[in-house]
Amino acid sequence: MNDETTPTLYEWAGGRPALARLFEAFYREVLADELLEPVFRGMDPQHPQHVADWLGEVFGGPACYSTERGGHAHMIGRHLGRAITEPQRRRWVSLLMDAADEVGLPADPEFRAAFAGYVEWGSRLAVVFSRPGANPDGDEPMPHWDWAVPPWRPQPKKTSASS
Ligand code: HEM
């Protein structure tokens, strides 16, 4: 739905540095959380950076996760067999929303609606992929997320000549 002048969610968020800050703060809290720490104990120290790459690509930034990390199939594979519970998913979402505030991601309603929409959708898929016996389709394309409601920007005032 974007026209050429509407920034991507990636640009609006603040690009790669903002997403890196987001996931560094988030996984600090995850590892201090009694419900999530057992799930992420021993995680790859680069995990926050990989998820930042993932979200950057989904939000319209560079396709680093696809070119350097194995794309959608790899992400799915990292959730297989983990049997993520609904309380764990809810905590994950809640801590990510807190981290968004902590690092100062844009707080405008339009950005946060798109952000929350993706996080809700993606985390529910992660639960589905993680169920025992799940056999998700690794060939599914990388998802791309966009504004549900375009960002508010001041419009040039109409002059009487242009009306
Ligand atoms: C929008 C929701 C989610 C996204 C976008 C996401 C994204 C990712 C990505 C991209 C990876 C692979 C990173 C790599 O390349 O190594 C990954 C791995 C992982 N995810 Fe998720 N995930 C989501 C939800 C969840 C939830 C809800 C949980 C559990 C509560 C979870 C648990 C894990 C674990 C344990 C790994 C492996 C970490 C490691 O050992 O390095 N994910 N996730």
Coordinates of N, CA and C and ligand atoms in Angstrom, one line a residue:
M1 N 0.8 -1.2 0.0 CA 0.0 0.0 0.0 C 0.8 1.3 0.0
N2 N 2.2 1.1 0.2 CA 3.0 2.3 0.2 C 3.1 3.1 -1.1
D3 N 3.0 4.4 -1.0 CA 3.4 5.2 -2.2 C 4.9 5.4 -2.0
E4 N 5.5 6.1 -3.0 CA 7.0 6.2 -3.0 C 7.5 7.1 -1.9
T5 N 6.6 7.9 -1.3 CA 7.1 8.9 -0.3 C 6.9 8.3 1.1
T6 N 6.2 7.2 1.3 CA 5.9 6.7 2.6 C 7.1 5.9 3.0
P7 N 7.8 6.2 4.2 CA 8.9 5.4 4.6 C 8.5 4.0 5.0
T8 N 9.4 3.1 4.8 CA 9.2 1.7 5.3 C 9.1 1.7 6.8
L9 N 8.5 0.6 7.3 CA 8.5 0.4 8.8 C 10.0 0.4 9.3
Y10 N 10.9 -0.2 8.6 CA 12.3 -0.2 8.9 C 12.9 1.2 9.1
E11 N 12.6 2.0 8.1 CA 13.1 3.4 8.2 C 12.5 4.2 9.3
W12 N 11.2 4.0 9.5 CA 10.5 4.7 10.5 C 11.0 4.3 11.9
A13 N 11.3 3.0 12.0 CA 11.7 2.5 13.4 C 13.1 3.1 13.7
G14 N 13.9 3.5 12.7 CA 15.2 4.0 13.0 C 16.3 3.2 12.4
G15 N 15.9 2.2 11.5 CA 16.9 1.4 10.8 C 17.5 0.4 11.7
R16 N 18.7 -0.2 11.2 CA 19.3 -1.3 11.9 C 19.8 -0.9 13.3
P17 N 20.3 0.3 13.6 CA 20.8 0.6 14.9 C 19.6 0.6 15.9
A18 N 18.5 1.0 15.5 CA 17.3 1.0 16.5 C 16.9 -0.4 16.8
L19 N 16.9 -1.3 15.7 CA 16.5 -2.7 15.9 C 17.5 -3.4 16.8
A20 N 18.8 -3.1 16.6 CA 19.8 -3.7 17.4 C 19.6 -3.4 18.8
R21 N 19.4 -2.1 19.1 CA 19.1 -1.6 20.5 C 17.9 -2.3 21.1
L22 N 16.9 -2.5 20.3 CA 15.7 -3.1 20.7 C 15.9 -4.5 21.2
F23 N 16.6 -5.3 20.4 CA 16.8 -6.7 20.7 C 17.9 -7.0 21.8
E24 N 18.8 -6.1 21.9 CA 19.8 -6.2 23.0 C 19.0 -6.0 24.3
A25 N 18.2 -5.0 24.4 CA 17.5 -4.7 25.6 C 16.5 -5.8 25.9
F26 N 15.8 -6.3 24.8 CA 14.8 -7.3 25.0 C 15.4 -8.6 25.6
Y27 N 16.5 -9.1 24.9 CA 17.0 -10.4 25.4 C 17.7 -10.3 26.7
R28 N 18.2 -9.1 27.1 CA 18.6 -8.9 28.5 C 17.5 -9.3 29.5
E29 N 16.3 -8.8 29.2 CA 15.2 -9.0 30.1 C 14.7 -10.5 30.0
V30 N 14.8 -11.0 28.8 CA 14.4 -12.4 28.6 C 15.2 -13.3 29.4
L31 N 16.5 -13.1 29.5 CA 17.4 -14.0 30.2 C 17.3 -13.7 31.7
A32 N 16.6 -12.7 32.1 CA 16.3 -12.4 33.6 C 14.9 -12.8 34.0
D33 N 14.2 -13.4 33.0 CA 12.8 -13.8 33.3 C 12.6 -15.3 33.6
E34 N 11.9 -15.5 34.6 CA 11.9 -17.0 35.1 C 11.2 -17.9 34.1
L35 N 10.2 -17.3 33.4 CA 9.4 -18.2 32.4 C 10.2 -18.4 31.1
L36 N 11.0 -17.4 30.7 CA 11.6 -17.5 29.4 C 13.1 -17.9 29.5
E37 N 13.7 -17.7 30.6 CA 15.1 -18.0 30.7 C 15.4 -19.5 30.3
P38 N 14.6 -20.4 30.8 CA 14.9 -21.8 30.4 C 14.8 -22.1 28.9
V39 N 13.9 -21.3 28.2 CA 13.8 -21.5 26.7 C 15.0 -20.9 26.0
F40 N 15.6 -19.9 26.5 CA 16.7 -19.2 25.8 C 18.1 -19.5 26.5
R41 N 18.1 -20.3 27.5 CA 19.4 -20.6 28.2 C 20.3 -21.2 27.1
G42 N 21.5 -20.7 27.0 CA 22.5 -21.2 26.1 C 22.3 -20.7 24.7
M43 N 21.5 -19.7 24.5 CA 21.3 -19.2 23.1 C 22.6 -18.6 22.5
D44 N 22.6 -18.7 21.2 CA 23.7 -18.1 20.5 C 23.9 -16.6 20.9
P45 N 25.1 -16.2 21.3 CA 25.2 -14.8 21.7 C 24.9 -13.8 20.6
Q46 N 24.9 -14.2 19.4 CA 24.5 -13.4 18.3 C 23.0 -13.3 18.0
H47 N 22.3 -14.1 18.8 CA 20.9 -14.2 18.5 C 20.2 -12.9 18.4
P48 N 20.4 -11.9 19.4 CA 19.7 -10.6 19.2 C 20.0 -9.9 17.9
Q49 N 21.2 -10.1 17.4 CA 21.6 -9.5 16.1 C 20.8 -10.2 15.0
H50 N 20.7 -11.5 15.1 CA 20.0 -12.2 14.0 C 18.6 -11.9 13.9
V51 N 18.0 -11.7 15.1 CA 16.5 -11.4 15.1 C 16.4 -9.9 14.6
A52 N 17.3 -9.0 14.9 CA 17.3 -7.7 14.4 C 17.4 -7.7 12.9
D53 N 18.2 -8.6 12.3 CA 18.3 -8.7 10.9 C 17.0 -9.2 10.3
W54 N 16.4 -10.2 11.0 CA 15.1 -10.8 10.6 C 14.1 -9.7 10.5
L55 N 13.9 -9.0 11.6 CA 12.8 -8.0 11.7 C 13.1 -6.8 10.7
G56 N 14.4 -6.5 10.5 CA 14.7 -5.4 9.5 C 14.2 -5.8 8.1
E57 N 14.5 -7.0 7.8 CA 14.1 -7.5 6.4 C 12.5 -7.5 6.3
V58 N 11.9 -8.1 7.3 CA 10.4 -8.1 7.3 C 9.8 -6.7 7.2
F59 N 10.5 -5.7 7.8 CA 9.9 -4.4 7.8 C 10.4 -3.5 6.7
G60 N 11.0 -4.2 5.7 CA 11.3 -3.4 4.4 C 12.8 -3.0 4.3
G61 N 13.6 -3.4 5.2 CA 15.0 -3.1 5.2 C 15.8 -4.1 4.3
P62 N 17.2 -4.0 4.4 CA 18.0 -4.9 3.6 C 17.7 -6.4 3.8
A63 N 17.9 -7.2 2.8 CA 17.5 -8.6 2.9 C 18.6 -9.4 3.5
C64 N 19.2 -8.9 4.6 CA 20.4 -9.6 5.2 C 20.1 -11.0 5.7
Y65 N 18.9 -11.1 6.3 CA 18.6 -12.4 6.9 C 18.5 -13.5 5.8
S66 N 17.9 -13.1 4.7 CA 17.8 -14.1 3.6 C 19.1 -14.4 2.9
T67 N 20.0 -13.4 2.8 CA 21.3 -13.6 2.1 C 22.3 -14.2 3.0
E68 N 22.3 -13.9 4.3 CA 23.4 -14.3 5.2 C 23.0 -15.4 6.2
R69 N 21.7 -15.7 6.4 CA 21.3 -16.5 7.5 C 20.4 -17.6 7.1
G70 N 20.0 -17.7 5.9 CA 19.2 -18.9 5.5 C 17.7 -18.6 5.4
G71 N 17.3 -17.3 5.6 CA 15.9 -16.9 5.3 C 14.9 -17.6 6.2
H72 N 13.7 -17.6 5.6 CA 12.5 -18.1 6.3 C 12.7 -19.5 6.8
A73 N 13.2 -20.4 6.0 CA 13.4 -21.8 6.3 C 14.2 -21.9 7.6
H74 N 15.3 -21.1 7.7 CA 16.2 -21.2 8.8 C 15.5 -20.7 10.1
M75 N 14.7 -19.7 10.0 CA 14.0 -19.2 11.2 C 13.0 -20.2 11.6
I76 N 12.2 -20.8 10.7 CA 11.3 -21.9 11.1 C 12.0 -23.0 11.8
G77 N 13.1 -23.4 11.3 CA 13.9 -24.5 11.8 C 14.4 -24.3 13.3
R78 N 14.6 -23.0 13.6 CA 15.1 -22.7 15.0 C 14.0 -22.8 16.0
H79 N 12.7 -22.9 15.5 CA 11.6 -23.0 16.5 C 11.1 -24.5 16.6
L80 N 11.5 -25.3 15.7 CA 10.9 -26.7 15.6 C 11.2 -27.4 16.9
G81 N 10.1 -28.1 17.4 CA 10.3 -29.0 18.5 C 10.4 -28.3 19.9
R82 N 10.3 -26.9 19.9 CA 10.5 -26.2 21.2 C 9.3 -26.2 22.1
A83 N 8.1 -26.6 21.5 CA 6.9 -26.6 22.3 C 6.7 -25.4 23.2
I84 N 6.7 -24.2 22.5 CA 6.5 -22.9 23.2 C 5.1 -22.9 23.7
T85 N 4.9 -22.5 24.9 CA 3.6 -22.5 25.5 C 2.9 -21.1 25.3
E86 N 1.6 -21.0 25.5 CA 1.0 -19.7 25.3 C 1.5 -18.7 26.4
P87 N 1.6 -19.1 27.7 CA 2.2 -18.2 28.7 C 3.6 -17.7 28.3
Q88 N 4.4 -18.6 27.7 CA 5.7 -18.1 27.3 C 5.6 -17.1 26.1
R89 N 4.7 -17.4 25.2 CA 4.5 -16.5 24.1 C 4.1 -15.1 24.6
R90 N 3.1 -15.1 25.5 CA 2.5 -13.8 26.0 C 3.6 -13.1 26.7
R91 N 4.5 -13.7 27.5 CA 5.5 -13.0 28.2 C 6.5 -12.4 27.2
W92 N 6.9 -13.2 26.1 CA 7.8 -12.8 25.1 C 7.2 -11.5 24.5
V93 N 6.0 -11.5 24.1 CA 5.4 -10.3 23.5 C 5.4 -9.1 24.5
S94 N 5.1 -9.4 25.7 CA 5.0 -8.3 26.7 C 6.4 -7.7 26.9
L95 N 7.4 -8.5 27.0 CA 8.7 -8.0 27.2 C 9.2 -7.2 26.0
L96 N 8.8 -7.7 24.8 CA 9.2 -6.9 23.6 C 8.5 -5.5 23.6
M97 N 7.3 -5.5 24.0 CA 6.6 -4.2 24.0 C 7.3 -3.3 25.0
D98 N 7.7 -3.8 26.2 CA 8.4 -3.0 27.2 C 9.7 -2.5 26.6
A99 N 10.4 -3.4 25.9 CA 11.7 -3.1 25.3 C 11.6 -1.9 24.3
A100 N 10.5 -2.0 23.5 CA 10.2 -0.9 22.5 C 10.1 0.4 23.2
D101 N 9.5 0.5 24.4 CA 9.4 1.7 25.1 C 10.8 2.1 25.7
E102 N 11.4 1.1 26.2 CA 12.7 1.4 26.9 C 13.7 2.0 25.9
V103 N 13.8 1.5 24.7 CA 14.8 2.0 23.8 C 14.2 3.2 22.9
G104 N 13.0 3.5 23.1 CA 12.4 4.7 22.5 C 12.1 4.5 21.0
L105 N 11.6 3.3 20.7 CA 11.1 3.1 19.3 C 9.9 4.1 19.1
P106 N 9.7 4.6 17.9 CA 8.6 5.6 17.7 C 7.3 5.1 18.3
A107 N 6.7 6.0 19.0 CA 5.5 5.6 19.8 C 4.2 6.1 19.2
D108 N 4.3 6.5 17.9 CA 3.0 7.0 17.3 C 2.1 5.8 17.0
P109 N 0.8 6.0 17.1 CA -0.2 4.9 17.0 C 0.0 4.1 15.8
E110 N 0.3 4.7 14.7 CA 0.4 3.9 13.4 C 1.6 3.0 13.4
F111 N 2.7 3.4 13.9 CA 3.9 2.5 13.9 C 3.6 1.4 15.0
R112 N 3.1 1.8 16.1 CA 3.0 0.8 17.2 C 1.9 -0.3 16.8
A113 N 0.9 0.2 16.0 CA -0.1 -0.8 15.6 C 0.5 -1.8 14.6
A114 N 1.3 -1.3 13.7 CA 2.0 -2.2 12.8 C 3.0 -3.2 13.5
F115 N 3.7 -2.6 14.4 CA 4.7 -3.4 15.2 C 4.0 -4.4 16.0
A116 N 3.0 -4.0 16.8 CA 2.2 -5.0 17.6 C 1.6 -6.1 16.7
G117 N 1.0 -5.6 15.6 CA 0.4 -6.6 14.7 C 1.3 -7.7 14.3
Y118 N 2.5 -7.3 13.9 CA 3.5 -8.2 13.4 C 3.9 -9.2 14.5
V119 N 4.2 -8.6 15.7 CA 4.7 -9.4 16.8 C 3.6 -10.4 17.3
E120 N 2.4 -10.0 17.2 CA 1.3 -10.9 17.6 C 1.2 -12.0 16.6
W121 N 1.2 -11.7 15.3 CA 1.1 -12.7 14.3 C 2.3 -13.6 14.3
G122 N 3.5 -13.0 14.3 CA 4.8 -13.9 14.2 C 4.9 -14.8 15.5
S123 N 4.6 -14.3 16.6 CA 4.8 -15.1 17.8 C 3.8 -16.2 17.8
R124 N 2.6 -16.0 17.3 CA 1.6 -17.1 17.2 C 2.1 -18.2 16.2
L125 N 2.7 -17.7 15.1 CA 3.2 -18.7 14.2 C 4.4 -19.5 14.8
A126 N 5.2 -18.8 15.6 CA 6.3 -19.5 16.3 C 5.8 -20.6 17.2
V127 N 4.7 -20.3 17.9 CA 4.1 -21.4 18.7 C 3.6 -22.6 17.8
V128 N 3.0 -22.2 16.7 CA 2.5 -23.3 15.8 C 3.7 -24.1 15.3
F129 N 4.8 -23.4 14.8 CA 5.9 -24.2 14.3 C 6.6 -25.0 15.3
S130 N 6.5 -24.6 16.6 CA 7.2 -25.3 17.7 C 6.5 -26.5 18.2
R131 N 5.2 -26.7 17.8 CA 4.4 -27.8 18.4 C 5.1 -29.2 18.0
P132 N 5.0 -30.1 18.9 CA 5.5 -31.5 18.6 C 4.9 -32.0 17.3
G133 N 5.7 -32.5 16.4 CA 5.1 -33.1 15.2 C 4.8 -32.1 14.1
A134 N 5.0 -30.7 14.4 CA 4.7 -29.7 13.3 C 5.6 -29.9 12.1
N135 N 5.0 -29.7 10.9 CA 5.8 -29.9 9.7 C 5.6 -28.7 8.8
P136 N 6.1 -27.5 9.3 CA 5.8 -26.3 8.5 C 6.5 -26.3 7.1
D137 N 6.0 -25.6 6.2 CA 6.5 -25.5 4.8 C 7.7 -24.5 4.8
G138 N 8.9 -25.0 4.7 CA 10.1 -24.2 4.7 C 10.3 -23.4 3.5
D139 N 9.5 -23.7 2.4 CA 9.6 -22.9 1.2 C 8.7 -21.7 1.1
E140 N 8.0 -21.5 2.2 CA 7.2 -20.3 2.3 C 8.1 -19.0 2.1
P141 N 7.6 -18.0 1.4 CA 8.5 -16.8 1.2 C 8.6 -16.1 2.5
M142 N 9.7 -15.3 2.6 CA 9.9 -14.4 3.7 C 8.7 -13.4 3.8
P143 N 8.2 -13.3 5.0 CA 7.0 -12.3 5.2 C 7.5 -10.9 5.0
H144 N 6.6 -10.0 4.6 CA 6.9 -8.6 4.5 C 5.7 -7.9 5.2
W145 N 6.1 -7.0 6.1 CA 5.0 -6.3 6.9 C 5.0 -4.9 6.5
D146 N 3.8 -4.3 6.5 CA 3.6 -2.9 6.1 C 2.7 -2.2 7.0
W147 N 2.5 -0.9 6.8 CA 1.6 -0.1 7.6 C 0.2 -0.7 7.4
A148 N -0.6 -0.7 8.5 CA -2.0 -1.0 8.4 C -2.7 0.4 8.1
V149 N -2.3 1.4 8.9 CA -2.7 2.7 8.7 C -1.5 3.6 8.4
P150 N -1.5 4.3 7.3 CA -0.2 5.1 7.0 C 0.2 6.1 8.1
P151 N 1.4 6.3 8.2 CA 1.9 7.2 9.2 C 1.3 8.6 9.0
W152 N 1.0 9.3 10.1 CA 0.5 10.7 10.0 C 1.7 11.6 9.7
R153 N 1.5 12.4 8.7 CA 2.5 13.4 8.4 C 1.8 14.7 8.1
P154 N 2.4 15.9 8.5 CA 1.7 17.1 8.2 C 1.5 17.2 6.6
Q155 N 0.3 17.7 6.3 CA 0.1 17.9 4.8 C 0.3 19.3 4.5
P156 N 0.8 19.6 3.3 CA 0.9 21.0 2.9 C -0.5 21.7 2.9
K157 N -0.5 22.9 3.5 CA -1.8 23.6 3.5 C -2.3 23.9 2.1
K158 N -3.6 23.7 1.9 CA -4.2 24.0 0.6 C -4.3 25.6 0.5
T159 N -3.9 26.1 -0.6 CA -4.1 27.5 -0.8 C -5.4 27.7 -1.6
S160 N -5.9 28.9 -1.6 CA -7.2 29.2 -2.3 C -7.0 28.9 -3.8
A161 N -5.8 29.1 -4.3 CA -5.6 28.9 -5.7 C -5.7 27.4 -6.1
S162 N -5.3 26.5 -5.1 CA -5.2 25.1 -5.4 C -6.6 24.4 -5.1
S163 N -7.5 25.2 -4.4 CA -8.8 24.5 -4.0 C -9.8 24.6 -5.1
Ligands
HEM1 C1 7.4 -12.4 16.1 C2 7.8 -13.5 16.8 C3 9.2 -14.1 16.6 C4 10.2 -13.9 15.7 C5 10.2 -12.8 14.6 C6 11.3 -14.8 16.0 C7 12.4 -14.8 15.3 C8 13.4 -15.7 15.5 C9 14.5 -15.9 14.6 C10 14.8 -15.1 13.3 C11 15.3 -17.0 15.1 C12 16.6 -17.6 14.5 C13 17.8 -16.7 14.7 C14 19.0 -17.2 14.0 O1 19.1 -17.0 12.8 O2 19.7 -17.9 14.6 C15 14.6 -17.4 16.3 C16 15.1 -18.4 17.1 C17 14.6 -18.7 18.3 N1 13.3 -18.3 18.8 FE1 12.1 -17.0 17.9 N2 10.9 -15.6 17.1 C18 9.7 -15.2 17.5 C19 9.0 -15.7 18.5 C20 9.5 -16.6 19.5 C21 8.9 -17.0 20.7 C22 7.5 -16.5 21.2 C23 9.7 -17.8 21.4 C24 9.6 -18.5 22.7 C25 8.9 -18.0 23.7 C26 10.9 -18.0 20.5 C27 12.0 -18.7 20.8 C28 13.1 -18.9 20.0 C29 14.3 -19.7 20.4 C30 14.5 -20.4 21.7 C31 15.2 -19.6 19.3 C32 16.6 -20.2 19.2 C33 17.6 -19.2 19.9 C34 19.0 -19.7 19.8 O3 19.3 -20.8 20.4 O4 19.9 -19.1 19.2 N3 10.7 -17.2 19.4 N4 13.5 -16.7 16.5

